[in-house]
N, CA, C and O atoms as a GROMACS GRO file, in nm:
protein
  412
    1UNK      N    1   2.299   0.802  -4.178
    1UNK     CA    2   2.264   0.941  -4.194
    1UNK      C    3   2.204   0.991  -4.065
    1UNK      O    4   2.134   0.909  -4.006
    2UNK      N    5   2.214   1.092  -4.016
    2UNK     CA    6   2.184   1.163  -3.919
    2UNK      C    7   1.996   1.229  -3.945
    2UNK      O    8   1.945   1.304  -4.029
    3UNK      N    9   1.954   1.170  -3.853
    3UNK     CA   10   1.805   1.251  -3.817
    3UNK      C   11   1.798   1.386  -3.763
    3UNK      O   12   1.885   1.434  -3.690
    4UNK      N   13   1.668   1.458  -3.808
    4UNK     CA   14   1.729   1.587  -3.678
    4UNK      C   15   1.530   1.612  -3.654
    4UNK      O   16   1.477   1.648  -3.549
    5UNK      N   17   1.461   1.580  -3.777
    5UNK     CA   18   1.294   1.557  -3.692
    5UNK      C   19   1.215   1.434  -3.701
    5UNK      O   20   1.255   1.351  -3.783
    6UNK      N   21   1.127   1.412  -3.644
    6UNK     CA   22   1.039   1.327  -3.634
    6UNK      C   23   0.976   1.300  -3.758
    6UNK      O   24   0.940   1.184  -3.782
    7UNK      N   25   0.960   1.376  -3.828
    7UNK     CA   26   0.906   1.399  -3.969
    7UNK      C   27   0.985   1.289  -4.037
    7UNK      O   28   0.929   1.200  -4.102
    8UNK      N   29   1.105   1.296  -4.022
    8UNK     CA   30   1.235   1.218  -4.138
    8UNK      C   31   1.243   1.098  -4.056
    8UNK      O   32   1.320   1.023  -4.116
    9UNK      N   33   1.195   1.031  -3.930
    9UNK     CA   34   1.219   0.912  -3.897
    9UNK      C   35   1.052   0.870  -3.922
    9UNK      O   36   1.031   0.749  -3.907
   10UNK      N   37   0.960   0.934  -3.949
   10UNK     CA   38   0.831   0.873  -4.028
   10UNK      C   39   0.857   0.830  -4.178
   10UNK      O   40   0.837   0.722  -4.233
   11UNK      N   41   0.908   0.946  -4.226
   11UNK     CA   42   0.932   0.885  -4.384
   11UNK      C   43   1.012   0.760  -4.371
   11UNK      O   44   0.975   0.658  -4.430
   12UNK      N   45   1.136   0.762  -4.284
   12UNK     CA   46   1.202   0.605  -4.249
   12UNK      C   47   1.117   0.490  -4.241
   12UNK      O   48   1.123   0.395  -4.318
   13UNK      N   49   1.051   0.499  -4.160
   13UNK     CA   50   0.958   0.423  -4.101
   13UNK      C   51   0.856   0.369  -4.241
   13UNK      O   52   0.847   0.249  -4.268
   14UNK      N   53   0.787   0.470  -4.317
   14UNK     CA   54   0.726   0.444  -4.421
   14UNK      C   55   0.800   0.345  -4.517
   14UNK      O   56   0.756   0.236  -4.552
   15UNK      N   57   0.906   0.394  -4.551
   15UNK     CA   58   1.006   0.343  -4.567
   15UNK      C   59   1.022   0.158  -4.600
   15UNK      O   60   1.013   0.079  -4.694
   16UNK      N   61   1.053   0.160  -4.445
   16UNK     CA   62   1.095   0.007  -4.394
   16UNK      C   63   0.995  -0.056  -4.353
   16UNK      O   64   1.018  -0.158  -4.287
   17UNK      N   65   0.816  -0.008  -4.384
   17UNK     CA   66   0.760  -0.055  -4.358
   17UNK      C   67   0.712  -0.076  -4.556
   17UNK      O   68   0.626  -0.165  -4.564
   18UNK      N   69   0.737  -0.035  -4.656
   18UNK     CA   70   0.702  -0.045  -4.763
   18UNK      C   71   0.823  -0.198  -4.800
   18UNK      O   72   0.778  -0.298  -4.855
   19UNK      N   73   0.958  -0.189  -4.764
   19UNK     CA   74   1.070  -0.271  -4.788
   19UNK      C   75   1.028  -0.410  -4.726
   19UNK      O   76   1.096  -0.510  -4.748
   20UNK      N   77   0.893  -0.416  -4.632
   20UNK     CA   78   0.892  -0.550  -4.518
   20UNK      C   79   0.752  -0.554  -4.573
   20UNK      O   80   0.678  -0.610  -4.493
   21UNK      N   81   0.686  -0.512  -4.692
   21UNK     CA   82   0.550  -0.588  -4.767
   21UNK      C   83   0.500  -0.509  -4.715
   21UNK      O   84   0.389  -0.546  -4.754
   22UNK      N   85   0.467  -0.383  -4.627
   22UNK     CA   86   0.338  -0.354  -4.575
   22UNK      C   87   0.356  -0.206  -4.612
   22UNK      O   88   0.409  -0.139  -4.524
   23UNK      N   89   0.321  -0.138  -4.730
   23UNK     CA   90   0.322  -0.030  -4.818
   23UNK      C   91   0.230   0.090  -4.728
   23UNK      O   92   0.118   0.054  -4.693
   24UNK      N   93   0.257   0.170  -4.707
   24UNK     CA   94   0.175   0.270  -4.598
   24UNK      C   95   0.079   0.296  -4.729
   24UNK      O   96   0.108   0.327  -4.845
   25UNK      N   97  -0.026   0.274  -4.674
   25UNK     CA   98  -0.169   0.335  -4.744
   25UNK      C   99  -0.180   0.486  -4.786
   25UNK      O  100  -0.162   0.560  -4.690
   26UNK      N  101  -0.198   0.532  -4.873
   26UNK     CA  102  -0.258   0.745  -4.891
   26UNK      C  103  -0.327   0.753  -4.794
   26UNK      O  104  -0.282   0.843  -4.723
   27UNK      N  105  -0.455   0.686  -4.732
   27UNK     CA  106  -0.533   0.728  -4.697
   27UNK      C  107  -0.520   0.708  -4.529
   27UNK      O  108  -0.613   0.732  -4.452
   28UNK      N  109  -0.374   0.653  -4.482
   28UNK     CA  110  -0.394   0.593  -4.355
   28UNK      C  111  -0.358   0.698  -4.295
   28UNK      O  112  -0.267   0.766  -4.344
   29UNK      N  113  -0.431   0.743  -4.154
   29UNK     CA  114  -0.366   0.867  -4.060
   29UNK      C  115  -0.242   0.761  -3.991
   29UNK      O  116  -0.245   0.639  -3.979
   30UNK      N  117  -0.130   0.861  -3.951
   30UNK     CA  118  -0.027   0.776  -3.873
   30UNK      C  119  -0.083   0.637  -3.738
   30UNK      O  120  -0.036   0.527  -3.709
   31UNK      N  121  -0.197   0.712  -3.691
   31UNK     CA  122  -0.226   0.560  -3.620
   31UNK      C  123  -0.291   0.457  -3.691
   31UNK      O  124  -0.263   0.341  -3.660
   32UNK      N  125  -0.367   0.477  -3.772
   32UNK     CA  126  -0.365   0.364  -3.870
   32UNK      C  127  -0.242   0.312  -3.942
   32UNK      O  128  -0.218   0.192  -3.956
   33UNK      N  129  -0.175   0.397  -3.982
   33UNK     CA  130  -0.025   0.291  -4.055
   33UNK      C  131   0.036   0.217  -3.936
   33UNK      O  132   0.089   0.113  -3.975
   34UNK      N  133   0.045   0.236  -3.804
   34UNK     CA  134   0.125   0.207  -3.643
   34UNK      C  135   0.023   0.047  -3.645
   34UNK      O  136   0.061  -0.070  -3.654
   35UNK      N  137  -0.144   0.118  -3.630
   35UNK     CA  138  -0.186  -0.013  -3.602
   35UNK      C  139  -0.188  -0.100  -3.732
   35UNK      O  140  -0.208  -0.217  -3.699
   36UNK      N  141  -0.179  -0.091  -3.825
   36UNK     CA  142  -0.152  -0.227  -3.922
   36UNK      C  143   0.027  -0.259  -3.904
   36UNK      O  144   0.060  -0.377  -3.891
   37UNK      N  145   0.099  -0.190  -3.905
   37UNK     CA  146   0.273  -0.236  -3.843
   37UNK      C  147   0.296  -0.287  -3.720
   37UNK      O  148   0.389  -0.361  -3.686
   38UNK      N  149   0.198  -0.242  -3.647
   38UNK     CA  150   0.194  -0.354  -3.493
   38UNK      C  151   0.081  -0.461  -3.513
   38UNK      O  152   0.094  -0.567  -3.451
   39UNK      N  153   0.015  -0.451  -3.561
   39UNK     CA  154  -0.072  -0.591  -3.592
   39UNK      C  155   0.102  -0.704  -3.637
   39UNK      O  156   0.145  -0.793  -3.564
   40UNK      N  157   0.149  -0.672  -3.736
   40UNK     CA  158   0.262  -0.755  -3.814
   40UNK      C  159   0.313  -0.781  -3.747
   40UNK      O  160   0.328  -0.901  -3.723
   41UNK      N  161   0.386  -0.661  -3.659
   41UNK     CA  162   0.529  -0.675  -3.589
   41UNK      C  163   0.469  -0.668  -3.416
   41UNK      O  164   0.541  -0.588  -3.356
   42UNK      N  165   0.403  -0.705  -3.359
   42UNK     CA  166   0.354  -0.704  -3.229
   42UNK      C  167   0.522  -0.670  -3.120
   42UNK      O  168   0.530  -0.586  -3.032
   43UNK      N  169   0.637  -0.766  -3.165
   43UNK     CA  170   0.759  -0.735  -3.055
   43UNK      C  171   0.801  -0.579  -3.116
   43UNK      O  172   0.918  -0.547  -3.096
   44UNK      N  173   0.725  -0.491  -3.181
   44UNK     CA  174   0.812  -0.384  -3.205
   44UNK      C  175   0.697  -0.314  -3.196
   44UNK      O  176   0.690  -0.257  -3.305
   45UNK      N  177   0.603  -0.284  -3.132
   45UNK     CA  178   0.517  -0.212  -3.066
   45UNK      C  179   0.531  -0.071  -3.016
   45UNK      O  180   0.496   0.040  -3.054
   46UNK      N  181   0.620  -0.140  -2.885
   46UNK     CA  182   0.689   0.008  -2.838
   46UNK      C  183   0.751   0.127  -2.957
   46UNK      O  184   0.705   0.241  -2.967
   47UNK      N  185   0.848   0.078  -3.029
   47UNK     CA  186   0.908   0.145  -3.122
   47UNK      C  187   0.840   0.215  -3.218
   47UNK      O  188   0.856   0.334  -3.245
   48UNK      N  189   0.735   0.111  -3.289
   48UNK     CA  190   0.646   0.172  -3.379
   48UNK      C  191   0.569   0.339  -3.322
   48UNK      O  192   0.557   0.453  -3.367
   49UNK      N  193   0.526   0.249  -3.177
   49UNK     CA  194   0.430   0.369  -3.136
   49UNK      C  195   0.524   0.493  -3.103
   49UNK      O  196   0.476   0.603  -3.127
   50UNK      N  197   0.646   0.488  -3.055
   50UNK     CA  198   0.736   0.575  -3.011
   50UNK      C  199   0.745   0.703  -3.143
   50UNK      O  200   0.715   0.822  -3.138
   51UNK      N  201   0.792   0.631  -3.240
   51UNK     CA  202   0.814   0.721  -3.393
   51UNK      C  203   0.704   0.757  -3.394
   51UNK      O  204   0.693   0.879  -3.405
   52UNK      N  205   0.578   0.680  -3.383
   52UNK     CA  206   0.424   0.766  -3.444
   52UNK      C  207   0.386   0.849  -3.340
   52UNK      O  208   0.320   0.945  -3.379
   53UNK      N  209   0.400   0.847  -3.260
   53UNK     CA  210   0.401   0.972  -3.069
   53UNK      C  211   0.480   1.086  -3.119
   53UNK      O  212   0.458   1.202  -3.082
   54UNK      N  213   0.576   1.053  -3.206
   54UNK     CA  214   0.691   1.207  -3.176
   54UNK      C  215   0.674   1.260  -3.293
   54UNK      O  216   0.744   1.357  -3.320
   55UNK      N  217   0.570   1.209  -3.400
   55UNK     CA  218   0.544   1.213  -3.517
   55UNK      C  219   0.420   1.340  -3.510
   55UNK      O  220   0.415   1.444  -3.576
   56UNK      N  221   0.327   1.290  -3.407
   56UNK     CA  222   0.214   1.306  -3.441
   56UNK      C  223   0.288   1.443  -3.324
   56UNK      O  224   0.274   1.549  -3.384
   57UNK      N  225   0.341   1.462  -3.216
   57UNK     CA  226   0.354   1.554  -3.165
   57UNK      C  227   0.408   1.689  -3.235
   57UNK      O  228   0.368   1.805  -3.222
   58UNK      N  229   0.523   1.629  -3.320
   58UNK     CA  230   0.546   1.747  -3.433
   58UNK      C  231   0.476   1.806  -3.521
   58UNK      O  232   0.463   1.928  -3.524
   59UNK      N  233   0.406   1.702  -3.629
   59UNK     CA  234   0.291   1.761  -3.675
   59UNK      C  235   0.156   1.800  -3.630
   59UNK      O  236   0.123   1.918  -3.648
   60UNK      N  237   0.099   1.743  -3.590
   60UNK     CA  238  -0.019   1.805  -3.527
   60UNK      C  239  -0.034   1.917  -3.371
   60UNK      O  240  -0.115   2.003  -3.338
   61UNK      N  241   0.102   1.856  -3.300
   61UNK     CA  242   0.108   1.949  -3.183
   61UNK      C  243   0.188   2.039  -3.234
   61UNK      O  244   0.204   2.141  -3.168
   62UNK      N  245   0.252   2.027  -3.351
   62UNK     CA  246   0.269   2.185  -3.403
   62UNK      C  247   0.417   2.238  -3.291
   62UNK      O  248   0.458   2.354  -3.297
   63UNK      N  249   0.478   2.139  -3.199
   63UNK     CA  250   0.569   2.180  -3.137
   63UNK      C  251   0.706   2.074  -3.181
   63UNK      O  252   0.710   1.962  -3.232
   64UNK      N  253   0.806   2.161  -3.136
   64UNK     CA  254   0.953   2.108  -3.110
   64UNK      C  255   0.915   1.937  -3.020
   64UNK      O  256   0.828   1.923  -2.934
   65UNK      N  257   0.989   1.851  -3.062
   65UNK     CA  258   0.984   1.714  -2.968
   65UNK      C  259   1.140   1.817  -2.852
   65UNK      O  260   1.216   1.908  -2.886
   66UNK      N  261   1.128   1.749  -2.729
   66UNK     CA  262   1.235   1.790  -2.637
   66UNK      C  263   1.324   1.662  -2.726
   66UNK      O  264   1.310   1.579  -2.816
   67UNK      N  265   1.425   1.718  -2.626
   67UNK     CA  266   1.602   1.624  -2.673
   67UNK      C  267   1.567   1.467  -2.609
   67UNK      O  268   1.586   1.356  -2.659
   68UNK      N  269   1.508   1.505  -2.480
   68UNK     CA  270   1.478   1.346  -2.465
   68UNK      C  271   1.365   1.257  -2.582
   68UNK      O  272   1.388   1.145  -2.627
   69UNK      N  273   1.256   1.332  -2.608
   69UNK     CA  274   1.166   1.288  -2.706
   69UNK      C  275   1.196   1.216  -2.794
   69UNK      O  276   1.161   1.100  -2.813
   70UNK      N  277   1.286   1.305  -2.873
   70UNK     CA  278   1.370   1.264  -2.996
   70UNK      C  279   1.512   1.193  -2.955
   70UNK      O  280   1.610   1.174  -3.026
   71UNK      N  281   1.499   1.172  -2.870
   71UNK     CA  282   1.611   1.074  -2.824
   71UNK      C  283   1.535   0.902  -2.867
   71UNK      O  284   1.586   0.820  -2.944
   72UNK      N  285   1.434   0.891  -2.808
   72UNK     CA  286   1.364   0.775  -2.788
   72UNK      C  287   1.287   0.718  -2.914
   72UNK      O  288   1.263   0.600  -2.942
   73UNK      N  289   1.255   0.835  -2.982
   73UNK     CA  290   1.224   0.786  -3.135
   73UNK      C  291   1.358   0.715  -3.196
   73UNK      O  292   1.371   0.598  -3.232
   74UNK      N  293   1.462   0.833  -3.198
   74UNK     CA  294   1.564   0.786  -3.253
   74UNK      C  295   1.613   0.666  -3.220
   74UNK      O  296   1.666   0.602  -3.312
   75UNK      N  297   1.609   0.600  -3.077
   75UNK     CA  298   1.666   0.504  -3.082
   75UNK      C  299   1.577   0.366  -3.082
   75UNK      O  300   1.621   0.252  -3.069
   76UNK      N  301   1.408   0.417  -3.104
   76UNK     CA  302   1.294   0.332  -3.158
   76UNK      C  303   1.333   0.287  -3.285
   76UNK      O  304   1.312   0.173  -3.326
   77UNK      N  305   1.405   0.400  -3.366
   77UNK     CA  306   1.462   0.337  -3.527
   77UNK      C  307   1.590   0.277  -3.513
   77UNK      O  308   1.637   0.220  -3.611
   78UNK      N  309   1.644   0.281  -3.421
   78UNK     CA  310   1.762   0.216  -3.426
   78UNK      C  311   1.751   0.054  -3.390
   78UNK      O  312   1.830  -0.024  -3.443
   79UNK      N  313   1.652   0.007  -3.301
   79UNK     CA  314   1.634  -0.104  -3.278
   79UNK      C  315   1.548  -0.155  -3.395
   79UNK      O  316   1.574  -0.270  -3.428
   80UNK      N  317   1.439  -0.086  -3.472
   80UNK     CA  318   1.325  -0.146  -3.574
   80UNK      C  319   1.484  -0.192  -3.678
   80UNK      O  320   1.493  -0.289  -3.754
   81UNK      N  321   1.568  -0.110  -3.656
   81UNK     CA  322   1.670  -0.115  -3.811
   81UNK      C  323   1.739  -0.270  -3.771
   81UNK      O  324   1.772  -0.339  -3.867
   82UNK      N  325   1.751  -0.302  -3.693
   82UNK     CA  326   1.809  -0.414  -3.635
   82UNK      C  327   1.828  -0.534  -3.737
   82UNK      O  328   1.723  -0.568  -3.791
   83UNK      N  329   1.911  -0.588  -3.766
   83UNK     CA  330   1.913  -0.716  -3.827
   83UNK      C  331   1.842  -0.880  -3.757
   83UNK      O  332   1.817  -0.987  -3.813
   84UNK      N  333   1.826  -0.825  -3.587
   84UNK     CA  334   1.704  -0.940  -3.551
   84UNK      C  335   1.590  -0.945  -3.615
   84UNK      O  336   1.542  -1.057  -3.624
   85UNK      N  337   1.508  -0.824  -3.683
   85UNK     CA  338   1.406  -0.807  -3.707
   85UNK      C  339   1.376  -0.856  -3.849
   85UNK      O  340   1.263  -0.863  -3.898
   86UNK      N  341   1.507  -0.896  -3.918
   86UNK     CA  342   1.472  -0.923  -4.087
   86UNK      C  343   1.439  -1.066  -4.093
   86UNK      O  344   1.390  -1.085  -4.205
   87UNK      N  345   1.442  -1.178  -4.026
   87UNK     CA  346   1.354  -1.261  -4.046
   87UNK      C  347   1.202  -1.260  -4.029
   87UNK      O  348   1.137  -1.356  -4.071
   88UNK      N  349   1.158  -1.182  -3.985
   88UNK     CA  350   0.999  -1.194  -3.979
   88UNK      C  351   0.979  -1.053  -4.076
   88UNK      O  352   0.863  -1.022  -4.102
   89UNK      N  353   1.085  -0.971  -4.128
   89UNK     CA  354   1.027  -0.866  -4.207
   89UNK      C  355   1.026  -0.928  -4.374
   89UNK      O  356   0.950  -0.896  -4.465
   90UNK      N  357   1.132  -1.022  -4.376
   90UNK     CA  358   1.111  -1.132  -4.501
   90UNK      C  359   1.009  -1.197  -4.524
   90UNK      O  360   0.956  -1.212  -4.635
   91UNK      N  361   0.964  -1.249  -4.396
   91UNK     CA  362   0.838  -1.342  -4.405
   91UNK      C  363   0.734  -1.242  -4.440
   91UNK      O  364   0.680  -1.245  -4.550
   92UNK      N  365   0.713  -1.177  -4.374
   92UNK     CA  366   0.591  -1.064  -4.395
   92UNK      C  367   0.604  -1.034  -4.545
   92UNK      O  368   0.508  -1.086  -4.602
   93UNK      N  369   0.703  -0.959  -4.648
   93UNK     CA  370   0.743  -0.944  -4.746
   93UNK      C  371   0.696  -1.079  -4.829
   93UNK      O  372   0.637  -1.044  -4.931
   94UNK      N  373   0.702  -1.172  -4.821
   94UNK     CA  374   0.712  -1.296  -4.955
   94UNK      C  375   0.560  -1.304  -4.854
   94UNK      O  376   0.502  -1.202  -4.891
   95UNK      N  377   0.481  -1.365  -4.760
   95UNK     CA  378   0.374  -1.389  -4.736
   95UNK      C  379   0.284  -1.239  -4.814
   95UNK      O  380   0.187  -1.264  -4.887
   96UNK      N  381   0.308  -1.151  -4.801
   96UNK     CA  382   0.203  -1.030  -4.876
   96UNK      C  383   0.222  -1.045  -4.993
   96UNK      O  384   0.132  -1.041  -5.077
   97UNK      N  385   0.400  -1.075  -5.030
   97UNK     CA  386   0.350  -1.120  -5.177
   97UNK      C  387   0.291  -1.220  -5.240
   97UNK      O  388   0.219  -1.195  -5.336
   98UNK      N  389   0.302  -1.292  -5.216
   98UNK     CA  390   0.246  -1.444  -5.253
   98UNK      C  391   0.102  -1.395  -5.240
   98UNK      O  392   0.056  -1.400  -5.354
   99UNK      N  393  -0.019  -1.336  -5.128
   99UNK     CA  394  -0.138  -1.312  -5.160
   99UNK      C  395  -0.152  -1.210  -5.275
   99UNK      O  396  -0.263  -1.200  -5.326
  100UNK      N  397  -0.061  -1.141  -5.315
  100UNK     CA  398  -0.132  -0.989  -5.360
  100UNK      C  399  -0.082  -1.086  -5.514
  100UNK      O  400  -0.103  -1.021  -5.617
  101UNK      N  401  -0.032  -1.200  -5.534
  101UNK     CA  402  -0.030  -1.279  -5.674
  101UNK      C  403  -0.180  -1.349  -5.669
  101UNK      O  404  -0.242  -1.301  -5.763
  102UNK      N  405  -0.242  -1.418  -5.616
  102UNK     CA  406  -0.307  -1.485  -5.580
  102UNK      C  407  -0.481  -1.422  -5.635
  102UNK      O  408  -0.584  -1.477  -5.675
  103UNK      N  409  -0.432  -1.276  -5.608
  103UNK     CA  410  -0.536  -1.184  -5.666
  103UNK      C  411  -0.569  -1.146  -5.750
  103UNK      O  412  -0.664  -1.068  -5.749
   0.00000   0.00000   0.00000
């Protein structure tokens, strides 16, 4: 499916970060959901922060991202979507679950 704001590659992001065990909090501002998804995912750093930069520029800066902007988010989700990344998004997934039984 085609993106066209920053807004709709956060909900993604919420998303594939709820599908990989780590459920975005109500109460987390976008750099809190970034820093608990880069705590997890440390090699996807850049990306994380990229979507939450063009995120936070739309909503809070209240402006258009430029074509390059939203170029770089977009292709921040294109690499997080990656099939390299589903072995450690499995692990993360069955390790959160296994504690949140435990409880």
């Amino acid at each position: 499916r085609g993106y066209s704001k920053a807004a709709e590659l956060y909900s993604v992001l919420s998303e594939w970060s709820r599908r990989s065990g780590l459920p975005r909090l109500m109460t987390d501002t976008p750099l809190e959901f970034s820093a608990r998804l880069i705590n997890q995912f440390p090699k996807l750093k850049a990306e994380i922060g990229s979507i939450i930069a063009a995120f936070n520029i739309e909503a809070y800066g209240e402006t258009n991202l430029t074509g390059e902007q939203f170029a770089g988010a977009l292709l921040a989700w294109h690499t997080l979507r990656s099939p390299v990344h589903w072995p450690r998004r499995f692990k993360t997934r069955f390790i959160n679950k296994m504690l949140a039984e435990r409880q």
